[in-house]
Coordinates of C-alpha atoms in Angstrom, one line a residue:
Chain T
X27 CA -142.9 202.6 -44.1
X28 CA -144.1 200.1 -46.6
X29 CA -147.5 198.8 -45.6
X30 CA -146.7 195.1 -45.1
X31 CA -150.2 194.0 -44.1
X32 CA -151.6 195.5 -47.3
X33 CA -148.9 193.9 -49.4
X34 CA -149.5 190.5 -47.9
X35 CA -153.3 190.8 -48.6
X36 CA -152.6 191.9 -52.2
X37 CA -150.2 188.9 -52.7
X38 CA -153.0 186.7 -51.3
X39 CA -155.4 188.2 -53.8
X40 CA -152.9 187.6 -56.7
X41 CA -152.5 184.0 -55.5
X42 CA -156.2 183.4 -55.5
X43 CA -156.5 185.0 -59.0
X44 CA -153.6 182.8 -60.2
X45 CA -155.1 179.5 -59.0
X46 CA -158.5 180.3 -60.3
X47 CA -157.2 180.9 -63.9
X48 CA -155.1 177.7 -63.6
X49 CA -158.3 175.9 -62.6
X50 CA -160.2 177.4 -65.5
X51 CA -157.5 176.4 -68.0
X52 CA -157.3 172.9 -66.6
X53 CA -161.1 172.6 -66.7
X54 CA -161.1 173.6 -70.3
X55 CA -158.3 171.3 -71.5
X56 CA -159.2 168.3 -69.5
X57 CA -163.0 168.3 -69.8
X58 CA -164.6 171.0 -72.0
X59 CA -162.3 170.4 -75.0
X60 CA -163.2 166.7 -74.9
X61 CA -166.9 167.3 -75.1
X62 CA -168.7 165.5 -78.0
X63 CA -172.3 165.4 -79.2
X64 CA -174.8 163.6 -76.9
X65 CA -175.3 159.9 -77.8
X66 CA -177.5 159.5 -80.9
X67 CA -177.3 163.2 -81.8
X68 CA -175.6 163.8 -85.1
X69 CA -175.6 166.4 -87.8
X70 CA -174.4 170.0 -88.3
X71 CA -176.9 171.5 -85.9
X72 CA -175.7 169.3 -83.0
X73 CA -172.0 170.0 -84.0
X74 CA -172.8 173.7 -83.8
X75 CA -174.4 173.3 -80.4
X76 CA -171.5 171.3 -79.0
X77 CA -169.0 173.9 -80.4
X78 CA -171.1 176.7 -78.9
X79 CA -171.1 175.0 -75.5
X80 CA -167.3 174.5 -75.7
X81 CA -166.9 178.2 -76.3
X82 CA -169.6 179.4 -73.9
X83 CA -168.4 177.6 -70.7
X84 CA -164.8 178.9 -70.8
X85 CA -166.0 182.3 -72.0
X86 CA -168.4 182.7 -69.1
X87 CA -165.8 181.3 -66.7
X88 CA -163.2 183.9 -67.8
X89 CA -165.8 186.7 -67.6
X90 CA -166.8 185.5 -64.1
X91 CA -163.1 185.4 -63.2
X92 CA -162.6 189.0 -64.4
X93 CA -165.7 190.1 -62.5
X94 CA -164.6 188.3 -59.3
X95 CA -161.1 189.8 -59.6
X96 CA -162.5 193.3 -60.0
X97 CA -164.9 192.8 -57.1
X98 CA -162.1 191.4 -54.8
X99 CA -159.7 194.3 -55.5
X100 CA -162.5 197.0 -55.1
X101 CA -163.7 195.4 -51.8
X102 CA -160.1 195.3 -50.5
X103 CA -159.5 198.9 -51.5
X104 CA -162.6 200.5 -50.1
X105 CA -162.5 198.4 -46.8
X106 CA -158.8 199.3 -46.3
X107 CA -159.3 203.0 -47.1
X108 CA -162.1 203.2 -44.5
X109 CA -160.1 201.6 -41.8
X110 CA -156.7 203.1 -42.5
X111 CA -155.2 206.1 -40.7
X112 CA -155.2 209.1 -43.0
X113 CA -154.0 211.7 -40.4
X114 CA -151.6 213.7 -42.6
X115 CA -152.6 217.2 -43.6
X116 CA -153.9 217.4 -47.2
X117 CA -152.6 219.6 -49.9
X118 CA -154.5 219.5 -53.1
X119 CA -151.8 219.1 -55.7
X120 CA -152.3 217.7 -59.2
X121 CA -150.2 214.8 -60.4
X122 CA -150.6 214.9 -64.2
X123 CA -148.0 212.1 -64.8
X124 CA -150.4 209.5 -63.3
Chain D
X18 CA -133.9 166.6 -57.4
X19 CA -132.5 164.2 -60.0
X20 CA -131.3 165.9 -63.2
X21 CA -133.3 163.6 -65.4
X22 CA -136.5 165.4 -64.5
X23 CA -135.0 168.8 -65.3
X24 CA -132.6 168.2 -68.3
X25 CA -134.7 166.5 -71.0
X26 CA -132.3 167.4 -73.8
X27 CA -129.1 165.7 -74.7
X28 CA -126.2 165.6 -77.1
X29 CA -126.3 168.4 -79.7
X30 CA -129.2 170.2 -78.1
X31 CA -127.4 170.4 -74.8
X32 CA -124.2 171.7 -76.5
X33 CA -126.4 174.3 -78.2
X34 CA -127.7 175.3 -74.8
X35 CA -124.2 175.7 -73.3
X36 CA -123.0 177.8 -76.3
X37 CA -126.1 180.0 -76.0
X38 CA -125.5 180.4 -72.3
X39 CA -122.0 181.8 -73.0
X40 CA -123.3 184.1 -75.7
X41 CA -126.2 185.2 -73.5
X42 CA -123.6 186.2 -70.9
X43 CA -121.7 188.2 -73.5
X44 CA -125.0 189.8 -74.6
X45 CA -125.9 190.8 -71.0
X46 CA -122.4 192.3 -70.5
X47 CA -122.5 194.3 -73.8
X48 CA -126.0 195.7 -73.2
X49 CA -125.3 196.5 -69.5
X50 CA -122.0 198.3 -70.1
X51 CA -123.2 200.1 -73.2
X52 CA -126.4 201.4 -71.4
X53 CA -124.4 202.2 -68.2
X54 CA -122.0 204.5 -70.2
X55 CA -124.7 205.9 -72.5
X56 CA -127.2 207.1 -69.9
X57 CA -125.0 210.0 -68.5
X58 CA -124.1 211.1 -72.1
X59 CA -127.7 211.0 -73.3
X60 CA -129.1 212.7 -70.2
X61 CA -126.5 215.6 -70.5
X62 CA -127.4 215.9 -74.1
X63 CA -131.1 216.1 -73.4
X64 CA -130.4 218.6 -70.5
X65 CA -128.5 220.9 -72.9
X66 CA -131.4 220.8 -75.4
X67 CA -133.8 221.5 -72.5
X68 CA -135.6 218.2 -73.1
X69 CA -136.6 217.8 -69.5
X70 CA -139.6 216.6 -67.5
X71 CA -140.8 217.8 -64.1
X72 CA -140.6 215.3 -61.2
X73 CA -144.1 216.1 -60.0
X74 CA -144.0 213.7 -56.9
X75 CA -141.4 215.8 -55.2
X76 CA -142.1 219.1 -53.3
X77 CA -139.4 221.1 -55.1
X78 CA -140.5 219.8 -58.6
X79 CA -137.0 219.3 -60.0
X80 CA -136.4 219.2 -63.8
X81 CA -135.1 215.8 -64.9
X82 CA -133.7 215.0 -68.4
X83 CA -136.2 213.0 -70.5
X84 CA -135.9 210.3 -73.2
X85 CA -133.1 208.5 -71.3
X86 CA -134.7 205.3 -72.7
X87 CA -132.8 206.0 -75.9
X88 CA -129.8 204.4 -74.1
X89 CA -131.9 201.2 -73.5
X90 CA -132.7 201.1 -77.2
X91 CA -129.2 201.7 -78.4
X92 CA -127.6 199.2 -76.0
X93 CA -130.1 196.6 -76.9
X94 CA -129.5 197.2 -80.6
X95 CA -125.7 197.0 -80.2
X96 CA -125.8 193.8 -78.2
X97 CA -128.4 192.2 -80.5
X98 CA -126.4 193.2 -83.6
X99 CA -123.2 191.7 -82.3
X100 CA -125.0 188.4 -81.4
X101 CA -126.8 188.4 -84.8
X102 CA -123.5 188.7 -86.7
X103 CA -122.0 185.9 -84.5
X104 CA -125.0 183.6 -85.0
X105 CA -124.8 184.1 -88.8
X106 CA -121.9 181.6 -88.7
X107 CA -123.1 179.5 -85.7
X108 CA -126.8 178.8 -86.0
X109 CA -128.9 180.0 -88.9
X110 CA -132.3 179.6 -87.1
X111 CA -131.2 181.6 -84.1
X112 CA -129.7 184.2 -86.6
X113 CA -133.1 184.6 -88.2
X114 CA -134.8 185.1 -84.8
X115 CA -132.2 187.6 -83.7
X116 CA -132.5 189.5 -87.0
X117 CA -136.3 189.7 -86.6
X118 CA -135.8 190.9 -83.0
X119 CA -133.4 193.6 -84.2
X120 CA -135.7 195.0 -86.8
X121 CA -138.9 194.9 -84.6
X122 CA -137.3 196.6 -81.7
X123 CA -135.8 199.2 -83.9
X124 CA -139.2 200.0 -85.3
X125 CA -140.7 200.1 -81.8
X126 CA -138.0 202.4 -80.5
X127 CA -138.4 204.8 -83.5
X128 CA -142.2 204.9 -82.7
X129 CA -141.4 205.6 -79.1
X130 CA -139.0 208.4 -79.9
X131 CA -141.4 210.0 -82.3
X132 CA -144.1 209.8 -79.6
X133 CA -141.8 211.7 -77.3
X134 CA -140.8 214.3 -79.9
X135 CA -144.2 215.1 -81.6
X136 CA -146.8 213.3 -79.5
X137 CA -148.5 210.7 -81.8
X138 CA -151.7 210.8 -79.8
X139 CA -154.4 208.4 -81.1
X140 CA -152.1 207.3 -83.9
X141 CA -149.8 205.5 -81.5
X142 CA -151.8 202.3 -81.0
X143 CA -152.0 201.8 -84.7
X144 CA -148.4 202.5 -85.4
X145 CA -147.4 200.1 -82.6
X146 CA -148.8 197.3 -84.8
X147 CA -145.9 197.9 -87.2
X148 CA -143.3 195.9 -85.1
X149 CA -145.3 192.8 -85.7
X150 CA -144.6 192.9 -89.4
X151 CA -141.0 191.7 -89.2
X152 CA -142.2 188.7 -87.0
X153 CA -145.0 187.6 -89.3
X154 CA -143.0 188.3 -92.4
X155 CA -139.9 186.6 -91.0
X156 CA -141.9 183.5 -90.1
X157 CA -143.0 182.9 -93.7
X158 CA -139.9 184.1 -95.5
X159 CA -137.5 182.1 -93.4
X160 CA -139.8 179.1 -93.3
X161 CA -139.9 179.1 -97.1
X162 CA -136.1 179.5 -97.2
X163 CA -135.4 176.6 -94.7
X164 CA -138.3 174.3 -95.7
X165 CA -139.8 175.3 -99.1
X166 CA -143.4 174.5 -100.0
X167 CA -144.6 173.7 -96.5
X168 CA -146.0 177.0 -95.2
X169 CA -149.1 178.8 -96.3
X170 CA -150.8 181.9 -94.8
X171 CA -153.3 180.4 -92.4
X172 CA -152.1 176.9 -91.7
X173 CA -148.8 175.2 -91.1
X174 CA -148.8 172.1 -93.3
X175 CA -146.9 169.0 -92.3
X176 CA -144.1 169.4 -89.9
X177 CA -142.1 172.4 -91.1
X178 CA -139.4 174.3 -89.3
X179 CA -141.0 177.2 -87.5
X180 CA -138.1 179.6 -87.5
X181 CA -139.3 182.7 -85.7
X182 CA -142.1 181.6 -83.3
X183 CA -144.2 178.6 -82.6
X184 CA -148.0 179.2 -82.8
X185 CA -148.5 176.4 -80.2
X186 CA -147.9 178.0 -76.8
X187 CA -147.0 175.8 -73.8
X188 CA -149.7 175.7 -71.2
X189 CA -148.7 174.5 -67.7
X190 CA -149.9 171.0 -66.9
X191 CA -151.4 170.7 -70.4
X192 CA -148.5 170.9 -72.8
X193 CA -148.6 172.5 -76.3
X194 CA -151.9 173.9 -77.5
X195 CA -152.5 174.7 -81.2
X196 CA -154.0 178.1 -81.8
X197 CA -152.4 178.8 -85.2
X198 CA -154.7 181.5 -86.6
X199 CA -155.5 183.0 -83.3
X200 CA -151.8 183.3 -82.5
X201 CA -151.3 185.5 -85.5
X202 CA -154.0 187.8 -84.3
X203 CA -152.3 187.9 -80.8
X204 CA -149.0 188.7 -82.5
X205 CA -150.6 191.8 -84.0
X206 CA -152.3 192.9 -80.8
X207 CA -149.6 192.2 -78.3
X208 CA -147.4 195.2 -79.2
X209 CA -149.9 198.0 -78.6
X210 CA -151.2 196.3 -75.5
X211 CA -147.8 195.5 -73.9
X212 CA -146.1 198.8 -74.8
X213 CA -149.0 200.9 -73.5
X214 CA -149.3 198.7 -70.4
X215 CA -145.6 199.1 -69.6
X216 CA -145.9 202.8 -70.2
X217 CA -148.8 203.1 -67.8
X218 CA -146.6 202.0 -64.8
X219 CA -143.8 204.4 -65.7
X220 CA -145.1 206.9 -63.1
X221 CA -142.5 206.9 -60.3
X222 CA -138.8 206.9 -60.1
X223 CA -137.7 203.4 -61.0
X224 CA -141.2 201.9 -61.0
X225 CA -141.0 200.6 -64.6
X226 CA -137.2 200.0 -64.9
X227 CA -137.0 198.2 -61.5
X228 CA -140.0 196.0 -62.0
X229 CA -139.0 195.1 -65.6
X230 CA -135.4 194.3 -64.5
X231 CA -136.9 191.7 -62.1
X232 CA -139.2 190.5 -64.9
X233 CA -136.4 190.0 -67.5
X234 CA -134.3 188.2 -64.9
X235 CA -137.1 185.8 -64.1
X236 CA -137.9 185.3 -67.8
X237 CA -134.2 184.4 -68.3
X238 CA -134.5 181.7 -65.6
X239 CA -137.8 180.5 -67.1
X240 CA -136.2 180.4 -70.6
X241 CA -133.4 178.3 -69.3
X242 CA -135.9 175.9 -67.8
X243 CA -137.8 175.8 -71.1
X244 CA -134.6 174.9 -73.1
X245 CA -133.7 172.2 -70.6
X246 CA -137.2 170.8 -70.9
X247 CA -136.8 170.7 -74.7
X248 CA -139.7 173.1 -75.1
X249 CA -138.0 176.0 -77.0
X250 CA -134.9 177.2 -78.7
X251 CA -132.2 179.1 -76.7
X252 CA -133.3 182.5 -78.3
X253 CA -135.3 183.3 -75.2
X254 CA -132.2 183.1 -73.1
X255 CA -130.2 185.4 -75.5
X256 CA -133.0 188.0 -75.8
X257 CA -133.9 188.1 -72.1
X258 CA -130.2 188.4 -71.1
X259 CA -129.8 191.4 -73.4
X260 CA -133.0 193.1 -72.1
X261 CA -132.0 192.3 -68.5
X262 CA -128.6 193.9 -68.9
X263 CA -129.9 197.2 -70.4
X264 CA -132.9 197.6 -68.0
X265 CA -130.7 196.8 -65.0
X266 CA -128.1 199.4 -66.0
X267 CA -130.9 202.0 -66.6
X268 CA -132.5 201.3 -63.3
X269 CA -129.2 202.5 -61.6
X270 CA -129.9 206.0 -62.9
X271 CA -133.8 205.9 -62.9
X272 CA -134.3 204.7 -59.3
X273 CA -135.2 207.2 -56.5
X274 CA -134.1 210.0 -56.7
X275 CA -134.2 209.7 -60.5
X276 CA -131.4 211.4 -62.5
X277 CA -133.1 210.5 -65.8
X278 CA -136.5 209.6 -67.1
X279 CA -137.0 206.9 -69.7
X280 CA -139.6 208.6 -71.8
X281 CA -141.9 206.7 -74.2
X282 CA -138.8 205.6 -76.1
X283 CA -137.7 203.6 -73.1
X284 CA -141.1 202.1 -72.1
X285 CA -142.1 201.2 -75.6
X286 CA -138.7 199.6 -76.3
X287 CA -139.0 197.5 -73.1
X288 CA -142.6 196.6 -73.8
X289 CA -141.7 195.5 -77.4
X290 CA -138.7 193.5 -76.0
X291 CA -141.0 191.7 -73.6
X292 CA -143.5 190.9 -76.5
X293 CA -140.7 189.6 -78.7
X294 CA -139.2 187.4 -76.0
X295 CA -142.6 185.9 -75.2
X296 CA -143.2 185.0 -78.8
X297 CA -139.8 184.0 -80.1
X298 CA -138.7 182.4 -76.9
X299 CA -142.0 180.5 -76.5
X300 CA -142.3 181.7 -72.9
X301 CA -145.8 183.2 -73.1
X302 CA -147.1 181.7 -69.9
X303 CA -144.1 183.0 -67.9
X304 CA -144.4 186.5 -69.3
X305 CA -148.1 186.6 -68.5
X306 CA -147.5 185.8 -64.9
X307 CA -144.7 188.2 -64.3
X308 CA -146.7 191.0 -65.8
X309 CA -149.6 190.5 -63.3
X310 CA -148.9 193.9 -61.6
X311 CA -149.1 195.6 -65.0
X312 CA -152.2 193.7 -65.9
X313 CA -153.8 194.7 -62.6
X314 CA -152.9 198.3 -63.2
X315 CA -154.3 198.3 -66.8
X316 CA -157.4 196.2 -66.1
X317 CA -158.4 198.0 -62.9
X318 CA -158.0 201.4 -64.6
X319 CA -160.2 200.2 -67.5
X320 CA -162.7 198.6 -65.2
X321 CA -163.0 201.7 -63.0
X322 CA -163.3 204.2 -65.9
X323 CA -165.4 201.9 -68.0
X324 CA -163.8 202.9 -71.4
X325 CA -160.6 203.5 -73.1
X326 CA -159.5 207.1 -72.6
X327 CA -156.3 209.1 -72.7
X328 CA -154.7 209.6 -69.3
X329 CA -154.7 213.4 -69.7
X330 CA -158.5 213.5 -70.1
X331 CA -159.1 211.8 -66.8
X332 CA -160.4 214.5 -64.4
X333 CA -160.1 212.8 -61.0
X334 CA -156.5 212.0 -60.3
X335 CA -155.8 208.6 -58.5
X336 CA -153.4 210.1 -56.0
X337 CA -152.9 213.3 -54.0
X338 CA -149.5 214.8 -53.0
X339 CA -149.5 215.8 -49.3
X340 CA -147.6 218.8 -47.7
X341 CA -145.1 216.4 -46.1
X342 CA -144.2 215.0 -49.5
X343 CA -146.0 211.7 -49.0
X344 CA -148.5 210.5 -51.6
X345 CA -152.1 209.5 -50.6
X346 CA -154.8 207.6 -52.4
X347 CA -157.6 209.9 -53.7
X348 CA -160.8 209.0 -51.8
X349 CA -162.9 210.2 -54.8
X350 CA -164.9 207.2 -56.1
X351 CA -164.6 208.6 -59.6
X352 CA -160.8 208.4 -59.5
X353 CA -159.3 205.5 -61.5
X354 CA -158.3 202.5 -59.4
X355 CA -154.6 202.2 -60.5
X356 CA -152.1 199.9 -58.9
X357 CA -150.7 202.9 -57.0
X358 CA -154.0 203.7 -55.5
X359 CA -154.5 200.1 -54.5
X360 CA -151.1 200.0 -52.8
X361 CA -151.8 203.3 -51.0
X362 CA -155.1 201.9 -49.6
X363 CA -153.3 201.2 -46.3
X364 CA -152.2 204.8 -45.9
X365 CA -149.9 207.5 -47.4
X366 CA -146.4 206.5 -48.4
X367 CA -143.4 208.2 -49.9
X368 CA -142.6 207.7 -53.6
X369 CA -139.6 205.4 -52.6
X370 CA -142.0 203.3 -50.5
X371 CA -144.5 203.0 -53.3
X372 CA -141.8 201.8 -55.7
X373 CA -140.6 199.3 -53.0
X374 CA -144.1 198.0 -52.8
X375 CA -144.2 197.5 -56.6
X376 CA -140.9 195.7 -56.4
X377 CA -142.2 193.4 -53.7
X378 CA -145.3 192.6 -55.7
X379 CA -143.2 192.0 -58.8
X380 CA -140.9 189.7 -56.9
X381 CA -143.9 187.7 -55.6
X382 CA -145.2 187.3 -59.2
X383 CA -141.7 186.3 -60.2
X384 CA -142.0 183.3 -57.7
X385 CA -145.3 182.4 -59.2
X386 CA -143.8 182.6 -62.7
X387 CA -140.9 180.2 -61.8
X388 CA -143.5 177.8 -60.4
X389 CA -145.4 178.2 -63.7
X390 CA -142.2 177.5 -65.7
X391 CA -141.6 174.3 -63.6
X392 CA -145.2 173.2 -64.2
X393 CA -144.6 173.4 -67.9
X394 CA -142.2 170.5 -67.7
X395 CA -143.5 167.7 -69.9
X396 CA -143.4 165.2 -67.0
X397 CA -146.2 167.2 -65.2
X398 CA -148.6 167.1 -68.2
X399 CA -151.9 165.6 -67.0

């Protein structure tokens, strides 16, 4: 039997991952990409700082998203494995195609 | 829903869409029928030459003919060739896109077959960059032919025809975003990443062919939306129909219990087809969403191992075959966290049930992809 509960939880995780990346993309295009130098600050150094901030915020957000995604999947996996019923007898066989 | 929010094209563009729809149907039929009749021929030929693989997830370990994916490659080439010849007289831009698709997928298929025959090893990721050359070359050659003097290597000057792909992908709720130079880098990297990613999920009977059939079907729907929204040319419809036909026909023979394995020639051809549809059809966002199960598989494997490594060198296997024929997640913390292992967290399952789980997840991602396609409608741009 397909484990429906596990599948529903996985679909929930995928939905959360999906909405977070949509939010990051919207945040970037609506706010971050519109950033300009602070008032009164001009020159190449301030241009560089502003460009750096425009790159850093989405970069950190995406890394955070990837970390959160990995954490969510690992938490789900280990919690489910601990509570699941593994009653079948084991036979140690290698599966080289995986 | 009123049609004016869906159909944002009119006149000549709408006629072009209708004609492409008819040719897409022809392309689907040709690729499906060709693949359906080729698979038994190729599998018998491989069996006679003793080119077989062992079905390791079954207790009796049957020998199954390998490299059946050659039928996918041939059927796609046949359908694409016929449409290319037709479009030579119908639409010169679609002809150039189809020609580039033909050359790229042939290159990818040859690399896949060589990998099956002689095991390219660490050379494979570098060789998989080759299919990008017809796309990049075609972009500049055909752009110069159609609109001379407007294209240089790093920037598109003015408003030229962009014949093969548009380096301004459509982002949902945002619209087009210009990433000219970065897009060319992505064109180079997408083939090794996608082809290997698709190959990584070709581990159970019908897991790759079944999920990719759903993916191509959804991309076909998404491509139709994109054309109606005025976001791209009908080439995405043509190419996804061709890939859908051949993958669906192959799934008939590859599903549990498999009578043929696709081999690297099949998975690399399919991965390359997906990459080409994403770029030429301009449906990057949709392709990204439907491939989420593959991304999870690849990313989790990389994150759990911590580095890139050949599958054969991984000591701890992700799954264990039980005496009763079911498959169980390996509880060893050192084992890679693949999609199979994640799906098996709830308990052991048979191979058929694992593939069904993959198909359910793919179908769910397909729904998210359709929502993404709808959100790309220009009326939703914030």
